[in-house]
Tab-separated table of C-alpha atoms and ligand atoms in Angstrom:
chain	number	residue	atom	x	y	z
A	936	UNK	CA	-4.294	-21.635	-11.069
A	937	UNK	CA	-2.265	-19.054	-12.644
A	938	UNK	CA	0.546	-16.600	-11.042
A	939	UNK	CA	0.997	-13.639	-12.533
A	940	UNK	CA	3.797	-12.455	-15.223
A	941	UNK	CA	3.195	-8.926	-14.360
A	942	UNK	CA	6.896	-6.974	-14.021
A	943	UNK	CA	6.637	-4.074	-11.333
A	944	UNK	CA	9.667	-1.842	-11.274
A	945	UNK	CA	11.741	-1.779	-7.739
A	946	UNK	CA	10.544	0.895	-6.969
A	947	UNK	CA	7.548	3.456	-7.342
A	948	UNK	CA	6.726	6.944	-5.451
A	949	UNK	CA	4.226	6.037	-2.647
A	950	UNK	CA	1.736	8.913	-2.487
A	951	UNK	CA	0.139	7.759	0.824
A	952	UNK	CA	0.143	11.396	3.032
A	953	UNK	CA	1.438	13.324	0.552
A	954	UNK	CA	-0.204	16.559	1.095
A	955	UNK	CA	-2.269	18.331	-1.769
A	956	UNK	CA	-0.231	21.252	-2.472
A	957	UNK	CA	3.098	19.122	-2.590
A	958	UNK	CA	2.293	15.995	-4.029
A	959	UNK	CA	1.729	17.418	-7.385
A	960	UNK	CA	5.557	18.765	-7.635
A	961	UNK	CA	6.440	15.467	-5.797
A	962	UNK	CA	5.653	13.409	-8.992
A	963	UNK	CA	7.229	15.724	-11.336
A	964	UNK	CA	10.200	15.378	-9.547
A	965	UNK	CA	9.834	11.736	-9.671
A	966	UNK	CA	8.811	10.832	-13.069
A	967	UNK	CA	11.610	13.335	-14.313
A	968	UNK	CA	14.322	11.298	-12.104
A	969	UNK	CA	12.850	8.070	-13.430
A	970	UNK	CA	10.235	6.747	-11.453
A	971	UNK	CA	8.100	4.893	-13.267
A	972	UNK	CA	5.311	4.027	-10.376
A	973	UNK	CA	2.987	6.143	-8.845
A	974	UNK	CA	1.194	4.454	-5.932
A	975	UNK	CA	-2.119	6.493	-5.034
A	976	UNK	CA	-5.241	6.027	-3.850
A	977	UNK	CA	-8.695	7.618	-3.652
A	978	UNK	CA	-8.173	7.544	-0.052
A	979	UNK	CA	-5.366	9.312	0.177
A	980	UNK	CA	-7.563	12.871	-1.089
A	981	UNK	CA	-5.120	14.326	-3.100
A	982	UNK	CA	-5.740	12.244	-6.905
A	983	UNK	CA	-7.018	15.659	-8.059
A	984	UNK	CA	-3.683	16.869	-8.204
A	985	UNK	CA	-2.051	13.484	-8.667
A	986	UNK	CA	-3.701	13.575	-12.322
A	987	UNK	CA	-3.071	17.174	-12.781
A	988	UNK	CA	0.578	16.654	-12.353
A	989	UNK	CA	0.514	13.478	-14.593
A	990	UNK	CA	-1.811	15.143	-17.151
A	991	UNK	CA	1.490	18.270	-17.524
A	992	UNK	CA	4.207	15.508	-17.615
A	993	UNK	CA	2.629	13.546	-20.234
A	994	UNK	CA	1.736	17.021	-22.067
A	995	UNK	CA	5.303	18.054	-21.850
A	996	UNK	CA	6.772	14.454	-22.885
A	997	UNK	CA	8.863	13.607	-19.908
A	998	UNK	CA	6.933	10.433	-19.836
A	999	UNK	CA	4.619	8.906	-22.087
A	1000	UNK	CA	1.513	7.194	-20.830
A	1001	UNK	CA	2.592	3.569	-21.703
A	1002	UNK	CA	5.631	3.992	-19.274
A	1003	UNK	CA	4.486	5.165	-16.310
A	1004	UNK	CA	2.260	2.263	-14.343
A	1005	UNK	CA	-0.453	4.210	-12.247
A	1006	UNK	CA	-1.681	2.334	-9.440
A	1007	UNK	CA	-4.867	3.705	-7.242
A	1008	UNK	CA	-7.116	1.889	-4.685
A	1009	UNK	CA	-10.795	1.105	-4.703
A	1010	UNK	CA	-11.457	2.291	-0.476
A	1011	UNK	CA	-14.135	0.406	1.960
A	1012	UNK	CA	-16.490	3.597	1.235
A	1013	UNK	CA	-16.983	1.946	-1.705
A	1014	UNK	CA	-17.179	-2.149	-1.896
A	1015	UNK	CA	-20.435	-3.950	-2.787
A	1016	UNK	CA	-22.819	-3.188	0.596
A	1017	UNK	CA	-25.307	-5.592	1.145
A	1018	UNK	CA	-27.683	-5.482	-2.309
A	1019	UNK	CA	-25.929	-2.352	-3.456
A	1020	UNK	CA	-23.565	-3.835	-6.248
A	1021	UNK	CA	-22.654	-0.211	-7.693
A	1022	UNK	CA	-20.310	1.575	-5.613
A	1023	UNK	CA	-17.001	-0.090	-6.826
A	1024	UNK	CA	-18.041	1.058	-10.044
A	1025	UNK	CA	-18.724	4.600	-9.151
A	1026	UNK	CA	-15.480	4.842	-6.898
A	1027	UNK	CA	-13.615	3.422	-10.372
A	1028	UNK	CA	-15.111	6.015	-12.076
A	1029	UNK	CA	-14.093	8.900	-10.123
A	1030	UNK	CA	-10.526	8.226	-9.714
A	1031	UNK	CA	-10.558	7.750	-13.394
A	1032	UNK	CA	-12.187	11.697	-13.746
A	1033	UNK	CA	-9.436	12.657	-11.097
A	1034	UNK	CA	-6.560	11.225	-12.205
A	1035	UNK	CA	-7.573	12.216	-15.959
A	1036	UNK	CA	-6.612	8.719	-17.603
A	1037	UNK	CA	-8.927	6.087	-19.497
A	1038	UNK	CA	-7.626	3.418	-17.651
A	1039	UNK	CA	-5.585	2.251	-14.853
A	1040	UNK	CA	-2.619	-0.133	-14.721
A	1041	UNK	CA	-3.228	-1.435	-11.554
A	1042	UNK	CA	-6.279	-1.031	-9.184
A	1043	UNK	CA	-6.307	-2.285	-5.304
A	1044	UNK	CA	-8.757	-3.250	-2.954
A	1045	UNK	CA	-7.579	-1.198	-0.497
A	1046	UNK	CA	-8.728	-3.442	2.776
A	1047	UNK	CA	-10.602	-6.687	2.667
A	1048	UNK	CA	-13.611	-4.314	5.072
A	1049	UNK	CA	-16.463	-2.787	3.474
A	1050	UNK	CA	-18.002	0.248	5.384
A	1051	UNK	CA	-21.746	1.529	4.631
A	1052	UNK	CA	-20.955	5.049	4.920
A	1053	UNK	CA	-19.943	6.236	1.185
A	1054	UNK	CA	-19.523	9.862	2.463
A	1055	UNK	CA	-17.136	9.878	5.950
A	1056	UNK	CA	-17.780	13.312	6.480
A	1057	UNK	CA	-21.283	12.933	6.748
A	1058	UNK	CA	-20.190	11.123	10.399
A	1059	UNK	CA	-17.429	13.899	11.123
A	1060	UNK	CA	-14.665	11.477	9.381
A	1061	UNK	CA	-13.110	7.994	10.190
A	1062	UNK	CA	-11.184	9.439	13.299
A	1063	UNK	CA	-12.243	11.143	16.006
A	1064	UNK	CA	-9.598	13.967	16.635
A	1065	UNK	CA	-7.808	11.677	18.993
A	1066	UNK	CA	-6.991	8.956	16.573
A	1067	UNK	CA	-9.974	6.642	17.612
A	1068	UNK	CA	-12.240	5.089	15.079
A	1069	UNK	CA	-15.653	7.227	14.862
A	1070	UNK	CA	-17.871	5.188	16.852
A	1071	UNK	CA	-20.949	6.078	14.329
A	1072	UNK	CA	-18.802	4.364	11.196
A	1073	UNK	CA	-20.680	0.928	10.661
A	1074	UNK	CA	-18.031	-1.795	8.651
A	1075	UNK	CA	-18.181	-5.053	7.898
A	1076	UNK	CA	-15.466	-7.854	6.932
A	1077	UNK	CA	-16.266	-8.006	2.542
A	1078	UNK	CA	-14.135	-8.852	-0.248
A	1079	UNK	CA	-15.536	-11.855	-2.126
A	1080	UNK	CA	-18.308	-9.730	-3.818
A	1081	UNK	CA	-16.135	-6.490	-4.287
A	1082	UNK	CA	-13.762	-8.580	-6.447
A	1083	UNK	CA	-16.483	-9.559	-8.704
A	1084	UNK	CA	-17.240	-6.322	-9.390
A	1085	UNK	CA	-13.603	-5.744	-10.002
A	1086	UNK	CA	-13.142	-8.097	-12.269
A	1087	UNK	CA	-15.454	-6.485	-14.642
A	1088	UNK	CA	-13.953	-3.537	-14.611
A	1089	UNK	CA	-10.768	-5.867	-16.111
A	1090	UNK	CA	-13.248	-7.069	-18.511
A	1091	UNK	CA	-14.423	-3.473	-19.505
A	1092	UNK	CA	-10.967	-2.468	-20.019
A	1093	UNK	CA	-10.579	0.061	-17.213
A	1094	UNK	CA	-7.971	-1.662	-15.701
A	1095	UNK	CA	-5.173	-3.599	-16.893
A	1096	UNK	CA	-4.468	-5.684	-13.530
A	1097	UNK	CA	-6.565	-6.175	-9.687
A	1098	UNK	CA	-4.889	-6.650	-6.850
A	1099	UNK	CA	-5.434	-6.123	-3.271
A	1100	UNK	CA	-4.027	-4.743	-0.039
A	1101	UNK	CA	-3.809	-5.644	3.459
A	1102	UNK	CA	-4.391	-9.532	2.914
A	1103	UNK	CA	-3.127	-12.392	4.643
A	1104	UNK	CA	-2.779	-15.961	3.964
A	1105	UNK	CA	-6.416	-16.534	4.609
A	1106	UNK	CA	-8.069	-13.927	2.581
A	1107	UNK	CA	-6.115	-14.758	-0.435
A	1108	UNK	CA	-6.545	-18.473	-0.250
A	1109	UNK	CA	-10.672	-17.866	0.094
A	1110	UNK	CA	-10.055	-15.344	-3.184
A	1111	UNK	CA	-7.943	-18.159	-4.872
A	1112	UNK	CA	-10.630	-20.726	-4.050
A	1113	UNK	CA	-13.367	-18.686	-5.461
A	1114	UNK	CA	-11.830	-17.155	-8.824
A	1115	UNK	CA	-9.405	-20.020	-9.387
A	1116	UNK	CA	-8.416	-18.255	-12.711
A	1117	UNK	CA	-8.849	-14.700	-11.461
A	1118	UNK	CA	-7.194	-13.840	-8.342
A	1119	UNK	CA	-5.390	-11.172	-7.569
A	1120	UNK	CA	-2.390	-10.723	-9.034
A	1121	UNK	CA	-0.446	-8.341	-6.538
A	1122	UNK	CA	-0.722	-8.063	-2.395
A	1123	UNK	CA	0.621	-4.823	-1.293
A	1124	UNK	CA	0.723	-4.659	2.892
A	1125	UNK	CA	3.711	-3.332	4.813
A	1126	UNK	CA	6.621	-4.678	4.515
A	1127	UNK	CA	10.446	-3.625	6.081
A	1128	UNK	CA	12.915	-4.730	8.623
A	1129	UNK	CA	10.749	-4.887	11.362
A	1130	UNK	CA	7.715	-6.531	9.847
A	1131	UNK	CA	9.248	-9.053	7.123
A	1132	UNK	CA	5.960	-11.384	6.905
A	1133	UNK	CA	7.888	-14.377	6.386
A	1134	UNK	CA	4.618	-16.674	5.719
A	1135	UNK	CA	2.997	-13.867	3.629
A	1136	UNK	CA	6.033	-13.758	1.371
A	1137	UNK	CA	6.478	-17.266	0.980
A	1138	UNK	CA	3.152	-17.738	0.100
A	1139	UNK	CA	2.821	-15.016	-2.424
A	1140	UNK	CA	6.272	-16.135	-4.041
A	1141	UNK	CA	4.865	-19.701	-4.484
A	1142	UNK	CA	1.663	-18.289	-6.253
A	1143	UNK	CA	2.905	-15.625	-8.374
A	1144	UNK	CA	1.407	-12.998	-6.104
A	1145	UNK	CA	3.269	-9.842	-6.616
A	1146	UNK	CA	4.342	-8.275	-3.377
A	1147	UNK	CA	4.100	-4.133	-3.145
A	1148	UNK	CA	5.907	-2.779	0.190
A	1149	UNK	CA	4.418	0.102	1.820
A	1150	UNK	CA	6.145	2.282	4.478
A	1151	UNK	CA	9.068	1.116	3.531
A	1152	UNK	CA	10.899	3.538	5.643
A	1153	UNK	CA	9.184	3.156	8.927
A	1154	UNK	CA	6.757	5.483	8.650
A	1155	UNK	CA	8.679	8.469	10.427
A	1156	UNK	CA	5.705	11.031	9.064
A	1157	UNK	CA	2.576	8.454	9.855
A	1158	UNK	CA	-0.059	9.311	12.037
A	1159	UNK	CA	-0.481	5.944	13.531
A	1160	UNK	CA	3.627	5.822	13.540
A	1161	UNK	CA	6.344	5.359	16.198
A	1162	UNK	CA	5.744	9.074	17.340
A	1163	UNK	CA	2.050	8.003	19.066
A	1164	UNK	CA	2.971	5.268	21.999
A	1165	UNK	CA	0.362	5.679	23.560
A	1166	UNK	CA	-2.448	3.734	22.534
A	1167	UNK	CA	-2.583	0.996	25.448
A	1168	UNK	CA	-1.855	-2.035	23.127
A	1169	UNK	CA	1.895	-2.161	23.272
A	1170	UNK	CA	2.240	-2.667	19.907
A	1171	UNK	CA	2.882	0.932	18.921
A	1172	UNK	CA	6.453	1.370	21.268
A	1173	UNK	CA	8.801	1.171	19.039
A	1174	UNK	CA	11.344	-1.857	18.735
A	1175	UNK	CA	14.771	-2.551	19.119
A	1176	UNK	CA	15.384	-0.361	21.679
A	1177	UNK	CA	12.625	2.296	21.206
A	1178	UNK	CA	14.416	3.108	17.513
A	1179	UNK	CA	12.133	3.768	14.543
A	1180	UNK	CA	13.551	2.182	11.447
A	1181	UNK	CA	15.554	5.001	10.186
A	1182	UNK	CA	17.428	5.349	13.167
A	1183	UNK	CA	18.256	1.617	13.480
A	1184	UNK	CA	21.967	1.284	14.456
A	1185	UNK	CA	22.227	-1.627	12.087
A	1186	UNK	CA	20.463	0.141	9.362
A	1187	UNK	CA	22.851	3.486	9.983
A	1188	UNK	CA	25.839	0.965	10.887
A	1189	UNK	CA	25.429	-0.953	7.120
A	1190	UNK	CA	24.640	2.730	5.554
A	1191	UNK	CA	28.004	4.040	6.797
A	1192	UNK	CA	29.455	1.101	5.783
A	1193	UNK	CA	28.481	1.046	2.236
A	1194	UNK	CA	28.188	5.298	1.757
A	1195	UNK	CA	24.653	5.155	1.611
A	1196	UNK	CA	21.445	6.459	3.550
A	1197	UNK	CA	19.783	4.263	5.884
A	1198	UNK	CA	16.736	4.842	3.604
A	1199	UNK	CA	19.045	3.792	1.166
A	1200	UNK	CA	19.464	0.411	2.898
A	1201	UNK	CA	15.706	-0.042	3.884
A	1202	UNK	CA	14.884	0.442	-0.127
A	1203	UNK	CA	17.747	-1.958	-1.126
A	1204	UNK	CA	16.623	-4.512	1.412
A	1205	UNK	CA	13.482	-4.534	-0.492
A	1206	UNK	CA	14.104	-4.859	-3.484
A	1207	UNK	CA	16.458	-7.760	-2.705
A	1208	UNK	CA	13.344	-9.149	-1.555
A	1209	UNK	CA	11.757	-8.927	-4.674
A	1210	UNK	CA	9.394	-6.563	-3.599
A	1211	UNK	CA	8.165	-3.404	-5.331
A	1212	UNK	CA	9.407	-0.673	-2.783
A	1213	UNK	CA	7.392	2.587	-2.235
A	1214	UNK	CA	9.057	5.389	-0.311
A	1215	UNK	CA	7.090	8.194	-0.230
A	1216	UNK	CA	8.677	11.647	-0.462
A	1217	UNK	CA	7.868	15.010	-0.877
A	1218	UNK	CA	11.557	16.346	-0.494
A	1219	UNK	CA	13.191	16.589	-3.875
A	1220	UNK	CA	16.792	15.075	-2.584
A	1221	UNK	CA	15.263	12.481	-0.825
A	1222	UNK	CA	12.978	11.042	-4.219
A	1223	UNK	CA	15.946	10.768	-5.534
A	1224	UNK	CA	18.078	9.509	-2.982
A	1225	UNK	CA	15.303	6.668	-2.500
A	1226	UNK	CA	15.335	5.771	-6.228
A	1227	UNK	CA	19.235	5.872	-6.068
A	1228	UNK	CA	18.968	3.349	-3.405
A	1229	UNK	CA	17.405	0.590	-5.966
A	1230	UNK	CA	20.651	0.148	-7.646
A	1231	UNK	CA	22.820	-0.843	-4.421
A	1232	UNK	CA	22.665	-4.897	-3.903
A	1233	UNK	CA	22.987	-5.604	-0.321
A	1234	UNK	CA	25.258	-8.812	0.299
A	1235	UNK	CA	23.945	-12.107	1.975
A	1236	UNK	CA	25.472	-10.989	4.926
A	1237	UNK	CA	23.960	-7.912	5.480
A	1238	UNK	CA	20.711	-9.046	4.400
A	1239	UNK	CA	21.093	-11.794	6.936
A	1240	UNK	CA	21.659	-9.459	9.832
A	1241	UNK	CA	18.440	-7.171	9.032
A	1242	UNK	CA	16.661	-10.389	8.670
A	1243	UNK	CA	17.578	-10.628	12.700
A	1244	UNK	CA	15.546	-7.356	12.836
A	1245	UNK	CA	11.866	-8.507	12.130
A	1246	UNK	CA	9.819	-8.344	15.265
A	1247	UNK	CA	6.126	-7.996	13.501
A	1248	UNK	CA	6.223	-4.876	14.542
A	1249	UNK	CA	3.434	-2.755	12.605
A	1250	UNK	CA	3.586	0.993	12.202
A	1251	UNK	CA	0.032	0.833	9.932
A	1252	UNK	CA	-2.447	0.507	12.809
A	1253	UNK	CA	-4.884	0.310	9.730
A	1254	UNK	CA	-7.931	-2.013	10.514
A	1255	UNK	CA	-6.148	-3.706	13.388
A	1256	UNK	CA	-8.120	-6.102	16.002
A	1257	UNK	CA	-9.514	-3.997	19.008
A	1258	UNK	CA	-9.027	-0.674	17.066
A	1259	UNK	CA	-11.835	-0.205	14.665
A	1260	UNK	CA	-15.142	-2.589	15.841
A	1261	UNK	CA	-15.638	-4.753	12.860
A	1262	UNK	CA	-17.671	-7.845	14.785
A	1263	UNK	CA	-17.416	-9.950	11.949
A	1264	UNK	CA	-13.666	-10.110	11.037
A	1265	UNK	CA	-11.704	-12.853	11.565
A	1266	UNK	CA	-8.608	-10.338	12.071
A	1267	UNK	CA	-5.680	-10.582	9.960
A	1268	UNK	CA	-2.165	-10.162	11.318
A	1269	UNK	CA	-0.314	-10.694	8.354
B	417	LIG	P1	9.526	13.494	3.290
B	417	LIG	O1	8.285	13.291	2.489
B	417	LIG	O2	9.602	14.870	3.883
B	417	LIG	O3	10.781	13.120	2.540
B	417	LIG	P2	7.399	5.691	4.344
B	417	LIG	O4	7.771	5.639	2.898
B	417	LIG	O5	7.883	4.513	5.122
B	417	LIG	O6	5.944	5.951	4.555
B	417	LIG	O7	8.170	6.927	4.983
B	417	LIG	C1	7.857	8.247	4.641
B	417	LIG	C2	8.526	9.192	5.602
B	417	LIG	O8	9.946	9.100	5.444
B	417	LIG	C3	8.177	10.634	5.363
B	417	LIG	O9	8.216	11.302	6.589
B	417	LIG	C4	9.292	11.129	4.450
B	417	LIG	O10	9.446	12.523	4.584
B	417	LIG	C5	10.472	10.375	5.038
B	417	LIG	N1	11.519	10.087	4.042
B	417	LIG	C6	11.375	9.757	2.756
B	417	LIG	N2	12.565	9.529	2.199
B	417	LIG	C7	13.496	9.721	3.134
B	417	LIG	C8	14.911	9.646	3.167
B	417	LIG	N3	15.595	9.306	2.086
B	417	LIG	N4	15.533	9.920	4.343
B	417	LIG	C9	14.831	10.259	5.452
B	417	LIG	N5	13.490	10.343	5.484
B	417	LIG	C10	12.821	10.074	4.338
């Protein structure tokens, strides 16, 4: 078994909810402060314009296409479904057209579930307007297969690394067993103060598994975030004394402290990690702020406190047990 080499900057512009009509300007902003990661997705609906705005910065040479590492994600619309090998390929394909590019650097199982529907709106969408999974979406626990057909896409030179998202332990070490010499080579799943994953990391660190941290900041802007308590689980109240993560008092207390932002802190907390941080902003100030906030090295001390924060709280409700009906999962908490 192999871990991988690959070198991720700090930091990259998360695109997740990004709105079309913003996220366009968002990356120019970005790439012209010096980001030099965009994290997308064909879920997220807005690659269009994600490759549009790529497309003008690498017409007007503020980056050239050999520095800037786009990442997008292969959704559960589109994994292998039963005898149907070709939808990863198709999905691939499309996000290629959209984003405008011959190949991407990095491509992402998005979540280890395969759904049958390859069109959501034919059932209304994944949510009903309440939050609630659509009870007509049909999903099934898949990855084993999907990767296969990922890895050709490698092979075909479409892609220049696989990962995945939203895999624990388990998952990995059932991908590991099967493709000894081709498993993935990055994990991105949330990651911050409040969920710090300590078995996750440690096992990714031991086999060269890259980690990528989404919602890095908390969240404040998520649908399924701190601002919707009232689901009936208990897991979506907020921590630490009802507080999302930008308004920790340790967060603010060690921002004040050093003269930075408390995003500031959450984005050098990550990267002291090791991780590959992904903010995502829309606000000019606050893309750059974020980036700014690479270059600040926490101390021991500090890093020791926030560790005192973690309380697996998760502000992704994503593909959680109990909330979308997937009878065949063996559900993942890490
Ligand atoms: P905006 O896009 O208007 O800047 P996460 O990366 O954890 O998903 O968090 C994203 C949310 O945090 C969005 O609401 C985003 O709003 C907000 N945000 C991004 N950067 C900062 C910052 N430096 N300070 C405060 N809020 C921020």
């Amino acid at each position: 078994m192999r871990g991988s080499s690959l070198q991720l900057p700090p930091v990259g512009l998360g695109l997740w909810k990004s709105r079309p009509g913003e996220v366009g300007e968002a990356i120019k902003v970005a790439l012209a402060c010096g980001y030099r990661l965009l994290d997308g997705a064909a879920a997220y609906s807005n690659e269009k314009e994600v490759g549009d705005a790529l497309a003008d910065c690498l017409r007007d040479g503020v980056v050239a296409r050999g520095e800037v590492f786009v990442v997008s994600k292969l959704f559960n619309t589109h994994h292998v479904w039963h005898d149907d090998r070709s939808r990863p390929a198709a999905a691939l394909a499309t996000t290629l057209a959209d984003l405008r590019l011959s190949y991407l650097d990095l491509y992402l199982m998005h979540w280890p579930v395969a759904f049958e529907q390859t069109e959501l709106a034919s059932i209304g969408g994944l949510r009903l307007k309440d939050g609630t999974p659509n009870p007509k979406l049909v999903m099934e626990f898949e990855y084993v297969e999907t990767w296969r057909e990922m890895l050709q896409m490698k092979r075909q030179g479409k892609v220049r690394h696989l990962g995945v998202c939203n895999f624990n332990v388990e998952m990995l070490e059932k991908l590991m067993a099967e493709f000894p010499d081709d498993f993935p080579e990055v994990n991105q799943v949330e990651l911050h103060p409040y969920l710090a994953q300590p078995e996750l990391v440690s096992f990714c660190r031991q086999h060269g598994i890259k980690l990528m941290a989404y919602s890095p900041l908390g969240s404040a802007d998520s649908y399924s975030g701190a601002s919707f308590p009232a689901r009936g689980t208990g897991r979506f109240a907020c921590p630490h004394g009802g507080s999302p993560l930008l308004q920790n008092e340790l967060v603010a207390e060690i921002a004040a402290r050093h003269k930075l932002t408390p995003a500031q802190v959450l984005v050098a907390w990550s990267v002291k990690e090791g991780f590959c941080c992904l903010p995502k902003s829309v606000n000019p100030s606050r893309i750059a702020q974020n980036l700014a906030g690479a270059s600040f090295s926490l101390d021991e001390k500090d890093m020791e406190r926030l560790k005192a924060l973690d309380c697996d709280f998760r502000y992704g409700i994503g593909y959680q047990p109990g909330f979308f009906d997937c009878p065949n999962a063996p559900w993942f908490t890490g």
